[in-house]
mmCIF file of N, CA and C and ligand atoms in Angstrom:
data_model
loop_
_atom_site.group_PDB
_atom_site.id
_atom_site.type_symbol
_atom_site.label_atom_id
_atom_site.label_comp_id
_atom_site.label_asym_id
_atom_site.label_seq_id
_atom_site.Cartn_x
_atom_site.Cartn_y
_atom_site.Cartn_z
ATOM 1 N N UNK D 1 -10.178 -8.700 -13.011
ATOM 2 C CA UNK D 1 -10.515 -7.278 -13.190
ATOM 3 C C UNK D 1 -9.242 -6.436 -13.055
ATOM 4 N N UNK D 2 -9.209 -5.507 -13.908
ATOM 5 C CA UNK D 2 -7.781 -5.161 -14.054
ATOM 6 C C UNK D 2 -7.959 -3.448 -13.111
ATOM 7 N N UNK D 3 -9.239 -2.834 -12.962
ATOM 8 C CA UNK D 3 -9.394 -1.720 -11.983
ATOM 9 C C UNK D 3 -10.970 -2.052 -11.953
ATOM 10 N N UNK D 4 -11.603 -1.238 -10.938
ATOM 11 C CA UNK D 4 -12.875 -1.232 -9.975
ATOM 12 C C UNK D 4 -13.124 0.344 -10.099
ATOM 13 N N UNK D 5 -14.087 0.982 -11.365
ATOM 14 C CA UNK D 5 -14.448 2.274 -11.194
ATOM 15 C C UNK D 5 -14.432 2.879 -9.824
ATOM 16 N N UNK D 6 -15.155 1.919 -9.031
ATOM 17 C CA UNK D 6 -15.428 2.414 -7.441
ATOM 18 C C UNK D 6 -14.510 2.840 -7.021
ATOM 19 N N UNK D 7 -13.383 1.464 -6.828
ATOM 20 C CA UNK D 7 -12.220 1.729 -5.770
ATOM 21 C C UNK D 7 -11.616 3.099 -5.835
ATOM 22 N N UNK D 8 -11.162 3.585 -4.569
ATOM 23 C CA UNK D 8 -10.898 4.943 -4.530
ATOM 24 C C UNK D 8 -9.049 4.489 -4.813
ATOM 25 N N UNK D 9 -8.640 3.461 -4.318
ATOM 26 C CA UNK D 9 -6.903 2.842 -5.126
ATOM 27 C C UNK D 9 -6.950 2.872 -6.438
ATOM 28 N N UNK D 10 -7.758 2.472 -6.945
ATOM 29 C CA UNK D 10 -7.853 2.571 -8.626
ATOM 30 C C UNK D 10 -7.853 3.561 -8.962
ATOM 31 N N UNK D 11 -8.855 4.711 -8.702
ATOM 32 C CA UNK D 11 -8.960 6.218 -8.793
ATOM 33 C C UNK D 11 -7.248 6.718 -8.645
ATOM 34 N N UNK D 12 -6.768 6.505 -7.871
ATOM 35 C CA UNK D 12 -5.629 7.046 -7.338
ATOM 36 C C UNK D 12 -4.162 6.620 -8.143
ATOM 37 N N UNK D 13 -4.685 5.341 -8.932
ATOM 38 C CA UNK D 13 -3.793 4.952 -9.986
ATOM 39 C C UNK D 13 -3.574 5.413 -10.982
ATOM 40 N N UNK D 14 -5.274 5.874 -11.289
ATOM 41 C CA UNK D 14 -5.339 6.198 -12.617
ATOM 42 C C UNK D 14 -5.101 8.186 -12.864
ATOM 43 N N UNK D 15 -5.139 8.544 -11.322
ATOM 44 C CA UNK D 15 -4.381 9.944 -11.495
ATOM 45 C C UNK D 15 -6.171 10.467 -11.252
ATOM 46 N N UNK D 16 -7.478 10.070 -10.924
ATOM 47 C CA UNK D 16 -8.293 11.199 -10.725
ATOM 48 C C UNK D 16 -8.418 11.492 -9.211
ATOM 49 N N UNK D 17 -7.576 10.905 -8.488
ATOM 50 C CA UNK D 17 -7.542 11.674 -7.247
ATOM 51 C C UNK D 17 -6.461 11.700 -6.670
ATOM 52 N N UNK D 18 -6.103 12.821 -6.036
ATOM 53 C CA UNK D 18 -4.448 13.405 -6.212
ATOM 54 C C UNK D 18 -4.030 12.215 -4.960
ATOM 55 N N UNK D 19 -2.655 11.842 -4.596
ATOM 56 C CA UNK D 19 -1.601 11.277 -3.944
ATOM 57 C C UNK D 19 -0.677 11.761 -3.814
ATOM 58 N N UNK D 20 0.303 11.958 -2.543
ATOM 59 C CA UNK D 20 1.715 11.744 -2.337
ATOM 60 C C UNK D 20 2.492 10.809 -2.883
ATOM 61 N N UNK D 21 2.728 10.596 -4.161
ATOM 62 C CA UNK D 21 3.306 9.433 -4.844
ATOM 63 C C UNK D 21 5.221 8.989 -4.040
ATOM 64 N N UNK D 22 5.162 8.081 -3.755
ATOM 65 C CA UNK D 22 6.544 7.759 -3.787
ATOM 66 C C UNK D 22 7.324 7.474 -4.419
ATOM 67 N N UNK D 23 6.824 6.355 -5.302
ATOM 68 C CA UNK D 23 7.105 5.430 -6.494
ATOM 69 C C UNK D 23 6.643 4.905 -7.142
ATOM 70 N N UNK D 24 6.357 4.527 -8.322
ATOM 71 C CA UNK D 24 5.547 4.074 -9.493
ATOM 72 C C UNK D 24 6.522 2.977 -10.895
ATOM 73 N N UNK D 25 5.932 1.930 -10.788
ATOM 74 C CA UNK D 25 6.853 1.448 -12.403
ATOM 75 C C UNK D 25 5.353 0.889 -12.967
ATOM 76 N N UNK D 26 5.644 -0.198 -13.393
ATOM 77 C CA UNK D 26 4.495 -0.829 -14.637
ATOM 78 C C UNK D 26 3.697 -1.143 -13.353
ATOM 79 N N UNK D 27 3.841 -2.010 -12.307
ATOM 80 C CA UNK D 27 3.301 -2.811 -11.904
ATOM 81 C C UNK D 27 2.473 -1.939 -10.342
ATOM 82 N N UNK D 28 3.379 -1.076 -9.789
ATOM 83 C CA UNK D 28 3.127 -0.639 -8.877
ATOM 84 C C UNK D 28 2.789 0.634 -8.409
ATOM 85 N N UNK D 29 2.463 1.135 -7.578
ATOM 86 C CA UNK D 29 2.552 2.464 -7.234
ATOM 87 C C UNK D 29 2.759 2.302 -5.476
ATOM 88 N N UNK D 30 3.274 3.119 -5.001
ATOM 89 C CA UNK D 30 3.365 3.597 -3.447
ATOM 90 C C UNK D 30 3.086 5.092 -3.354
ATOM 91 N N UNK D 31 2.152 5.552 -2.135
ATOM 92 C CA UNK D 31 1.843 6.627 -2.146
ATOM 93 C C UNK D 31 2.012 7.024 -0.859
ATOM 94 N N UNK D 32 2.016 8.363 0.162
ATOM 95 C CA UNK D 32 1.764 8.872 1.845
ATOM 96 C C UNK D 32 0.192 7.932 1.626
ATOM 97 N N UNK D 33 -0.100 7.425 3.185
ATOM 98 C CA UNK D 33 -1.326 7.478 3.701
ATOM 99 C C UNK D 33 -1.951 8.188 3.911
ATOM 100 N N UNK D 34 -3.083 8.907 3.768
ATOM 101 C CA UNK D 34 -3.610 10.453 4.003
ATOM 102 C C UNK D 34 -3.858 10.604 5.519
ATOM 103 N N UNK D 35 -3.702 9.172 6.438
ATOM 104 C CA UNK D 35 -3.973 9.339 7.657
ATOM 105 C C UNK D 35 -2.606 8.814 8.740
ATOM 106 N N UNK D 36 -2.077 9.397 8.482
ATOM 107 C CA UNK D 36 -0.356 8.347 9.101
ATOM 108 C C UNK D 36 -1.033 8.163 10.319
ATOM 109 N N UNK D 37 -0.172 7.042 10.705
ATOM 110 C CA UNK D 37 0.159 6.165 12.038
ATOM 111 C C UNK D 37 0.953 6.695 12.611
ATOM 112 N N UNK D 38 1.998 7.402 11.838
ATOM 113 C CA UNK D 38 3.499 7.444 12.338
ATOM 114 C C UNK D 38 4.405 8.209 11.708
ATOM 115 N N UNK D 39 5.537 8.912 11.465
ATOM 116 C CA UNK D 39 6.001 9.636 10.817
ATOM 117 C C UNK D 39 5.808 9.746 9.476
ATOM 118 N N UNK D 40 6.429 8.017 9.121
ATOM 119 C CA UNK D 40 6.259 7.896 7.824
ATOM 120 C C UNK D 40 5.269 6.484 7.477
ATOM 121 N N UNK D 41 4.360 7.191 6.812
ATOM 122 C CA UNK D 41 3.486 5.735 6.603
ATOM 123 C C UNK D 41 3.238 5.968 5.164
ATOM 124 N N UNK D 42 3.771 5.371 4.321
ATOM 125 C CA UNK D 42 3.447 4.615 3.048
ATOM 126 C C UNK D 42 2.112 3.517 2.789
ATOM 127 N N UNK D 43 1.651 3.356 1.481
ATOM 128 C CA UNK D 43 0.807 2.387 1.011
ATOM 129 C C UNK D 43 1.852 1.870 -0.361
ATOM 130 N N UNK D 44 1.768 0.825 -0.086
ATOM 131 C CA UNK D 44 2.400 -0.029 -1.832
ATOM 132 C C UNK D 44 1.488 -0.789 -2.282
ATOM 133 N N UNK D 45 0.796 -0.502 -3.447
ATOM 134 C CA UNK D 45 -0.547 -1.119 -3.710
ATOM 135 C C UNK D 45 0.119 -1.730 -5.302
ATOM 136 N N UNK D 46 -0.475 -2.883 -5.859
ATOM 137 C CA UNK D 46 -0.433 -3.170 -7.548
ATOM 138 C C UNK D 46 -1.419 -2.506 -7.889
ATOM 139 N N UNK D 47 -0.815 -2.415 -9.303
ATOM 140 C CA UNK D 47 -2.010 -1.669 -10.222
ATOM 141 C C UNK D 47 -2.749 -2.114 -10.554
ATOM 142 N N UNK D 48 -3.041 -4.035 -10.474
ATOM 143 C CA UNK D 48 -4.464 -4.397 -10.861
ATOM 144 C C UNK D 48 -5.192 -4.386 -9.553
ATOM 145 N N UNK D 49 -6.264 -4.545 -9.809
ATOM 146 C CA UNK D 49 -7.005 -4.295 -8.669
ATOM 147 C C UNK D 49 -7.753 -5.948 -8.391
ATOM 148 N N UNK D 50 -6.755 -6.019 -6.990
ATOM 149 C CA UNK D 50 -6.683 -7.233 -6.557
ATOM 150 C C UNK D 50 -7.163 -6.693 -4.791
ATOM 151 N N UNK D 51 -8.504 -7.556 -4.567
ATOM 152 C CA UNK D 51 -8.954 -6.538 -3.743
ATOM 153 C C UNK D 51 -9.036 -7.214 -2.546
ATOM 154 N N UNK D 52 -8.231 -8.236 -2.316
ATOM 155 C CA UNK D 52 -7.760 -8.318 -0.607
ATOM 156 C C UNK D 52 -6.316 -9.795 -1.139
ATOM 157 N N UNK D 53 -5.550 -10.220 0.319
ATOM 158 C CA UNK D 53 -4.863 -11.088 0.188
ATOM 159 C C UNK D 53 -5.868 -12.363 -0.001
ATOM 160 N N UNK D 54 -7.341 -12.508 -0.028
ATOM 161 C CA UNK D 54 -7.853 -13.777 -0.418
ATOM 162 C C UNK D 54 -7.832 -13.782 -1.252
ATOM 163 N N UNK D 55 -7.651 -13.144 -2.598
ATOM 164 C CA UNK D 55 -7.718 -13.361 -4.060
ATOM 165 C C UNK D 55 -6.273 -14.129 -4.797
ATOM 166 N N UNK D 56 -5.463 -13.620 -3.736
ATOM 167 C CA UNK D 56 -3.824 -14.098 -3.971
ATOM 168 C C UNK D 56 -3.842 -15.952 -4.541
ATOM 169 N N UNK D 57 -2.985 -15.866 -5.713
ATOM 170 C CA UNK D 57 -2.643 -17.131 -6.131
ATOM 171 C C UNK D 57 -1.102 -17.017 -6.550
ATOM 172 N N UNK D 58 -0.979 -18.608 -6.668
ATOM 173 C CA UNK D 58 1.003 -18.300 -6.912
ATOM 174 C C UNK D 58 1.333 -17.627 -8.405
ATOM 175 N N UNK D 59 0.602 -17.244 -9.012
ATOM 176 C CA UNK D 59 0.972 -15.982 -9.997
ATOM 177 C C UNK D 59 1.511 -14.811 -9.728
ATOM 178 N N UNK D 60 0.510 -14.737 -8.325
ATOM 179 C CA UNK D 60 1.118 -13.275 -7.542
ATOM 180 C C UNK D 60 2.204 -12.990 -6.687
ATOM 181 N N UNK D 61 2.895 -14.133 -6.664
ATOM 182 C CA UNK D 61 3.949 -14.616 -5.757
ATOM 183 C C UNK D 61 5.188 -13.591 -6.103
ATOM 184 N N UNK D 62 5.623 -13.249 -7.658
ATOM 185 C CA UNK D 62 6.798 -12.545 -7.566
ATOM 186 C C UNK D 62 6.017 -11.186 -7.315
ATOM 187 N N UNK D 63 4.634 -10.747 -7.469
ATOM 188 C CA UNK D 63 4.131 -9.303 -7.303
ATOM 189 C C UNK D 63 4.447 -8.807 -5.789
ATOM 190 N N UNK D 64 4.056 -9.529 -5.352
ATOM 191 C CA UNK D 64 4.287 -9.609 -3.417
ATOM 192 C C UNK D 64 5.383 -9.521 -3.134
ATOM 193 N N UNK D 65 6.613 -10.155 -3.731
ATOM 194 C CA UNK D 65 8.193 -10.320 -3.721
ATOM 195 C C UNK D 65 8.246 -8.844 -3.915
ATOM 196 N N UNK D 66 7.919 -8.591 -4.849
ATOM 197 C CA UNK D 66 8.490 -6.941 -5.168
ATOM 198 C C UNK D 66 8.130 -6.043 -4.536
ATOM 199 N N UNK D 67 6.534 -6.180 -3.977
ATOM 200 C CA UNK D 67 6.256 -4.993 -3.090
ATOM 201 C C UNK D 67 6.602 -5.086 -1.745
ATOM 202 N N UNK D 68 7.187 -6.439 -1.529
ATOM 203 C CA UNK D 68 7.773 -6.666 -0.288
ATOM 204 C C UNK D 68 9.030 -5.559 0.321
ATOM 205 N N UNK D 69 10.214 -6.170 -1.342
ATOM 206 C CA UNK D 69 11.576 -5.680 -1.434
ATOM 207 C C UNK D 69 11.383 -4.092 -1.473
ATOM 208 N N UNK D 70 10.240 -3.697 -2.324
ATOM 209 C CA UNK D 70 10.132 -2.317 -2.011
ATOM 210 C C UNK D 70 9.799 -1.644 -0.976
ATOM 211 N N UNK D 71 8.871 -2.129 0.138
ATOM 212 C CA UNK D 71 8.982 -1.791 1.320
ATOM 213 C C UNK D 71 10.109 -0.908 1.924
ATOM 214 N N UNK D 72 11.323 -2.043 2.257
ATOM 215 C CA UNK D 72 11.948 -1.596 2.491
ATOM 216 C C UNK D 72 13.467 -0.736 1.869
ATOM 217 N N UNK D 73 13.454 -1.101 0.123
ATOM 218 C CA UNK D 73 14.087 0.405 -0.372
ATOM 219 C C UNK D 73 12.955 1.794 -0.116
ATOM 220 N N UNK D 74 11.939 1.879 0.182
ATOM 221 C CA UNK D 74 11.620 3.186 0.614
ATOM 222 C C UNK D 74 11.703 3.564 1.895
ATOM 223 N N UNK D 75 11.648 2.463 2.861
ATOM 224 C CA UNK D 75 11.759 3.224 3.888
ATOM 225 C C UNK D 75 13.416 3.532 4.456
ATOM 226 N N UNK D 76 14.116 3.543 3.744
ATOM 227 C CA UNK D 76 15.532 3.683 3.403
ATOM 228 C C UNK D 76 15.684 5.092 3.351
ATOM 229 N N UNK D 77 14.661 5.180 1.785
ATOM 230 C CA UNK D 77 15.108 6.168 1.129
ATOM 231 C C UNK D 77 14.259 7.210 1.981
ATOM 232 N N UNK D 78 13.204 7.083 2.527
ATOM 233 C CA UNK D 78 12.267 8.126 3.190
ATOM 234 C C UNK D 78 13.071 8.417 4.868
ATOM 235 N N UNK D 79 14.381 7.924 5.196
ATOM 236 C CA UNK D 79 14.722 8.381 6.157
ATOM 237 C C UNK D 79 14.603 7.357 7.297
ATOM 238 N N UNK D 80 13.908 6.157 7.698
ATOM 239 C CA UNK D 80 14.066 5.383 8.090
ATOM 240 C C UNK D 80 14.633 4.786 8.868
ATOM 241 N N UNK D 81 15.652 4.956 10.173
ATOM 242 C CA UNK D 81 16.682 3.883 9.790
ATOM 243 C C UNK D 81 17.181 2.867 11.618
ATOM 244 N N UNK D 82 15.804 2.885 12.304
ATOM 245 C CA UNK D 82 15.563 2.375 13.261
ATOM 246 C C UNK D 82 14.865 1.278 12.927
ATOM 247 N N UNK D 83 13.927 0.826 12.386
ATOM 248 C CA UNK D 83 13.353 -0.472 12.301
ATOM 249 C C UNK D 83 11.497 0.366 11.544
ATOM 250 N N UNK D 84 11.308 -0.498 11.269
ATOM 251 C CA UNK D 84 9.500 -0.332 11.031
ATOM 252 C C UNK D 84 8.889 -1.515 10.716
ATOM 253 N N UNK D 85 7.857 -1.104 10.367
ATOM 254 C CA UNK D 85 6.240 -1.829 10.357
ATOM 255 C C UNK D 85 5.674 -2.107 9.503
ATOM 256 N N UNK D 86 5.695 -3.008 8.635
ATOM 257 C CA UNK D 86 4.895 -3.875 7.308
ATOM 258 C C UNK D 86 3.362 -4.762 7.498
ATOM 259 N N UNK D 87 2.516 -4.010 7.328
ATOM 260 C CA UNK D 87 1.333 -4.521 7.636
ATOM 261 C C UNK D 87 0.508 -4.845 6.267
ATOM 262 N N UNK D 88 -0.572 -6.318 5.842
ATOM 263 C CA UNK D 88 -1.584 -6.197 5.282
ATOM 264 C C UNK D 88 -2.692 -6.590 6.054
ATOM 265 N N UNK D 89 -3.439 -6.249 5.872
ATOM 266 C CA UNK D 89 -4.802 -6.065 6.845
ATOM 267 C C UNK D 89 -6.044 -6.997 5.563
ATOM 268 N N UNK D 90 -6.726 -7.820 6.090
ATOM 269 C CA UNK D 90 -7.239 -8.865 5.105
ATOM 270 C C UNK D 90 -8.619 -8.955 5.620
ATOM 271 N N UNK D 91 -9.721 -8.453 5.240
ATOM 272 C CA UNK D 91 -11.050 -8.662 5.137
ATOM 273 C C UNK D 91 -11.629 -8.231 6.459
ATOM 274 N N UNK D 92 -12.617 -8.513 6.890
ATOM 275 C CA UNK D 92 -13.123 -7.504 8.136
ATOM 276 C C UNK D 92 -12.969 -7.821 9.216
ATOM 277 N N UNK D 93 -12.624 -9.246 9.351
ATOM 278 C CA UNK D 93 -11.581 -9.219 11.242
ATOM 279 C C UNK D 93 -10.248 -9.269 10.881
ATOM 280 N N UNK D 94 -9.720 -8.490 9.502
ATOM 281 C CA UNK D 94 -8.310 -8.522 9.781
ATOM 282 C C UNK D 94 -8.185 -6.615 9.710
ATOM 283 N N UNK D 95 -9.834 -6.453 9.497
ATOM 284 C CA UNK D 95 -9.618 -4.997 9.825
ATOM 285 C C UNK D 95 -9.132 -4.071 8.394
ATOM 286 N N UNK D 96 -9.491 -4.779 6.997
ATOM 287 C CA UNK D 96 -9.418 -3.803 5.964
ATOM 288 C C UNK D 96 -10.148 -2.703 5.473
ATOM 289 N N UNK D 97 -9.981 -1.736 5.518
ATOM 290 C CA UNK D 97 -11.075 -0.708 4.923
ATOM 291 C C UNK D 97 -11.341 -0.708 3.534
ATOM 292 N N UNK D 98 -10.442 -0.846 3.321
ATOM 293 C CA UNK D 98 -10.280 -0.387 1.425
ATOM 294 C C UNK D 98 -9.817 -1.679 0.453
ATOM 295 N N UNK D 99 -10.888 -1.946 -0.105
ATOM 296 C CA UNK D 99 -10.423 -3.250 -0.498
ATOM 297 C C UNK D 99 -9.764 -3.317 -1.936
ATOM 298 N N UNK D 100 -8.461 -2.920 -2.286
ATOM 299 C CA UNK D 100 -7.780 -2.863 -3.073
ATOM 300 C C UNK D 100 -6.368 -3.171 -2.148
ATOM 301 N N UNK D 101 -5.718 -4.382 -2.349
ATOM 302 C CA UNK D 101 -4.656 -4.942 -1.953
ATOM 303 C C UNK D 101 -3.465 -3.601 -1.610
ATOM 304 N N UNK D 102 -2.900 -3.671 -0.175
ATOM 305 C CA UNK D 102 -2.020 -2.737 -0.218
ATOM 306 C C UNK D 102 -1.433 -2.854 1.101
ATOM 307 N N UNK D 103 0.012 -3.373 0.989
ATOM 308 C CA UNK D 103 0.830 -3.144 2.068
ATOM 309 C C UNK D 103 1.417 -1.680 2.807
ATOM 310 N N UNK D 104 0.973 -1.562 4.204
ATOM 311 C CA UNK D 104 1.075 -0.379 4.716
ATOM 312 C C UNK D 104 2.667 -0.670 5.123
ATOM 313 N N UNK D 105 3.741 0.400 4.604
ATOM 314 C CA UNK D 105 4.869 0.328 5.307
ATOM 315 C C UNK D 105 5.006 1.422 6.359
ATOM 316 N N UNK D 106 5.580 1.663 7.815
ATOM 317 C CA UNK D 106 5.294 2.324 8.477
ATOM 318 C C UNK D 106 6.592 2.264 9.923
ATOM 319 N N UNK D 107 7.595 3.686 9.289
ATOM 320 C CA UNK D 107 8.301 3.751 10.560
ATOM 321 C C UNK D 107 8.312 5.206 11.027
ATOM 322 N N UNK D 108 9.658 5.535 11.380
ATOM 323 C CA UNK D 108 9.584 6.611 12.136
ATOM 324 C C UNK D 108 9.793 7.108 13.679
ATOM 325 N N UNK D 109 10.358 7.371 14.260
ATOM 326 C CA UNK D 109 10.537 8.011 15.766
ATOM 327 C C UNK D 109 9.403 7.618 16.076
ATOM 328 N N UNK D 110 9.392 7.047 17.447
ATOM 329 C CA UNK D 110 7.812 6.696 18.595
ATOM 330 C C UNK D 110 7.929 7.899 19.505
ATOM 331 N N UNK D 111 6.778 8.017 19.849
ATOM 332 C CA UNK D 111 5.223 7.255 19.926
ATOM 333 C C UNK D 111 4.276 7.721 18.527
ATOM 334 N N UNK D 112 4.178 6.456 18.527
ATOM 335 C CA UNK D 112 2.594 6.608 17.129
ATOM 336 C C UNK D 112 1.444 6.426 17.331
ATOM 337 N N UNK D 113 0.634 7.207 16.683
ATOM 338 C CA UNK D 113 -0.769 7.539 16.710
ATOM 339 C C UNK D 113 -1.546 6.093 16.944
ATOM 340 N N UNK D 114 -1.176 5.122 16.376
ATOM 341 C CA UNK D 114 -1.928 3.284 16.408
ATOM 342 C C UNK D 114 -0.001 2.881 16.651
ATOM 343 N N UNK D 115 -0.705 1.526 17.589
ATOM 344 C CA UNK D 115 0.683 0.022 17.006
ATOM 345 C C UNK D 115 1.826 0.532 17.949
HETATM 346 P P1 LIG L 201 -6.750 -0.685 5.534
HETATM 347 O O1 LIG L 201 -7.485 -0.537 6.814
HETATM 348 O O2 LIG L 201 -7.683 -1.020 4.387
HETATM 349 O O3 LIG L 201 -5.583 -1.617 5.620
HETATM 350 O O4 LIG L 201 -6.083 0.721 5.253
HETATM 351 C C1 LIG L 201 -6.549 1.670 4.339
HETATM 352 C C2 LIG L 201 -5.654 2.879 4.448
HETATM 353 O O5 LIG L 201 -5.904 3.713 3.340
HETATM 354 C C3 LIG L 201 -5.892 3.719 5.710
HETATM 355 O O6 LIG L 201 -4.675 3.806 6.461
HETATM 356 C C4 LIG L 201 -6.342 5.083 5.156
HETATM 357 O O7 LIG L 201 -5.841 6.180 5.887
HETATM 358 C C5 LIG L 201 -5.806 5.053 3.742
HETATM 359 N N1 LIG L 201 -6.586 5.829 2.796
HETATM 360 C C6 LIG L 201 -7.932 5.750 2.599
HETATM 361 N N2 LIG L 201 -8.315 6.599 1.637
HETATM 362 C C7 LIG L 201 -7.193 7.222 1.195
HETATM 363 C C8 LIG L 201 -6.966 8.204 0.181
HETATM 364 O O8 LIG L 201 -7.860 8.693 -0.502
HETATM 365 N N3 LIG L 201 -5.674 8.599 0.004
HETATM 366 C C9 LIG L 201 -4.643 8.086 0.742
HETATM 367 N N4 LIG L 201 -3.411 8.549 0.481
HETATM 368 N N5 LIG L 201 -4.827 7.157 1.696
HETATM 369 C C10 LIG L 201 -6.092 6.725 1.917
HETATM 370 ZN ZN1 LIG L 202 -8.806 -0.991 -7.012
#
């Protein structure tokens, strides 16, 4: 499935519900979290709608590579420059809400709201 009418990540890809965009190419988008943790909390989601890390196969292996590496060119570029926090959160005891695949990147001066 390449998007999920439902998903509110898909929505947010496709531009009908507004975002703090960070970055965007073919494959990706990163946006603000609408609920930070922490100064700066990012989402880096793919644009297909791949809707937890159980769906992951080694196809997706360089997709993950990239949203990995992008992680941390944004939190570079967003000011960054103490250390942070790369989280995916995977099905309901790993505590996902939103099931459209998406690494939370997350730094910033302490103390934070979670973590
Ligand atoms: P999860 O628990 O699934 O790993 O995290 C989902 C994240 O998505 C939460 O941190 C939540 O604040 C964020 N989120 C949920 N809905 C929206 C939205 O409409 N816009 C943005 N920017 N973030 C959202
Ligand atoms: Zn989706």
């Amino acid at each position: 499935m390449t998007h999920d009418p439902n998903c509110i990540f898909c929505k947010i890809i496709e531009g009908k519900i507004p975002s703090r965009k960070v970055y965007e190419d073919d494959e990706i988008l990163a946006f603000h979290d609408i609920h930070p943790w922490a100064p700066v909390h990012v989402l880096i989601v793919p644009k297909l709608h791949i809707p937890s890390m159980v769906e992951l196969n080694d196809e997706h292996a360089p997709l993950m590579g990239r949203m990995t590496v992008l992680a941390t060119k944004l939190m570079r570029e967003l000011g960054v420059s103490n250390g942070f926090r790369t989280i995916v959160n995977t099905g309901a005891d790993g505590g996902q809400e939103v099931y459209h695949l998406h690494l939370h990147a997350i730094g910033g001066p302490r103390p934070w709201a979670k973590g």
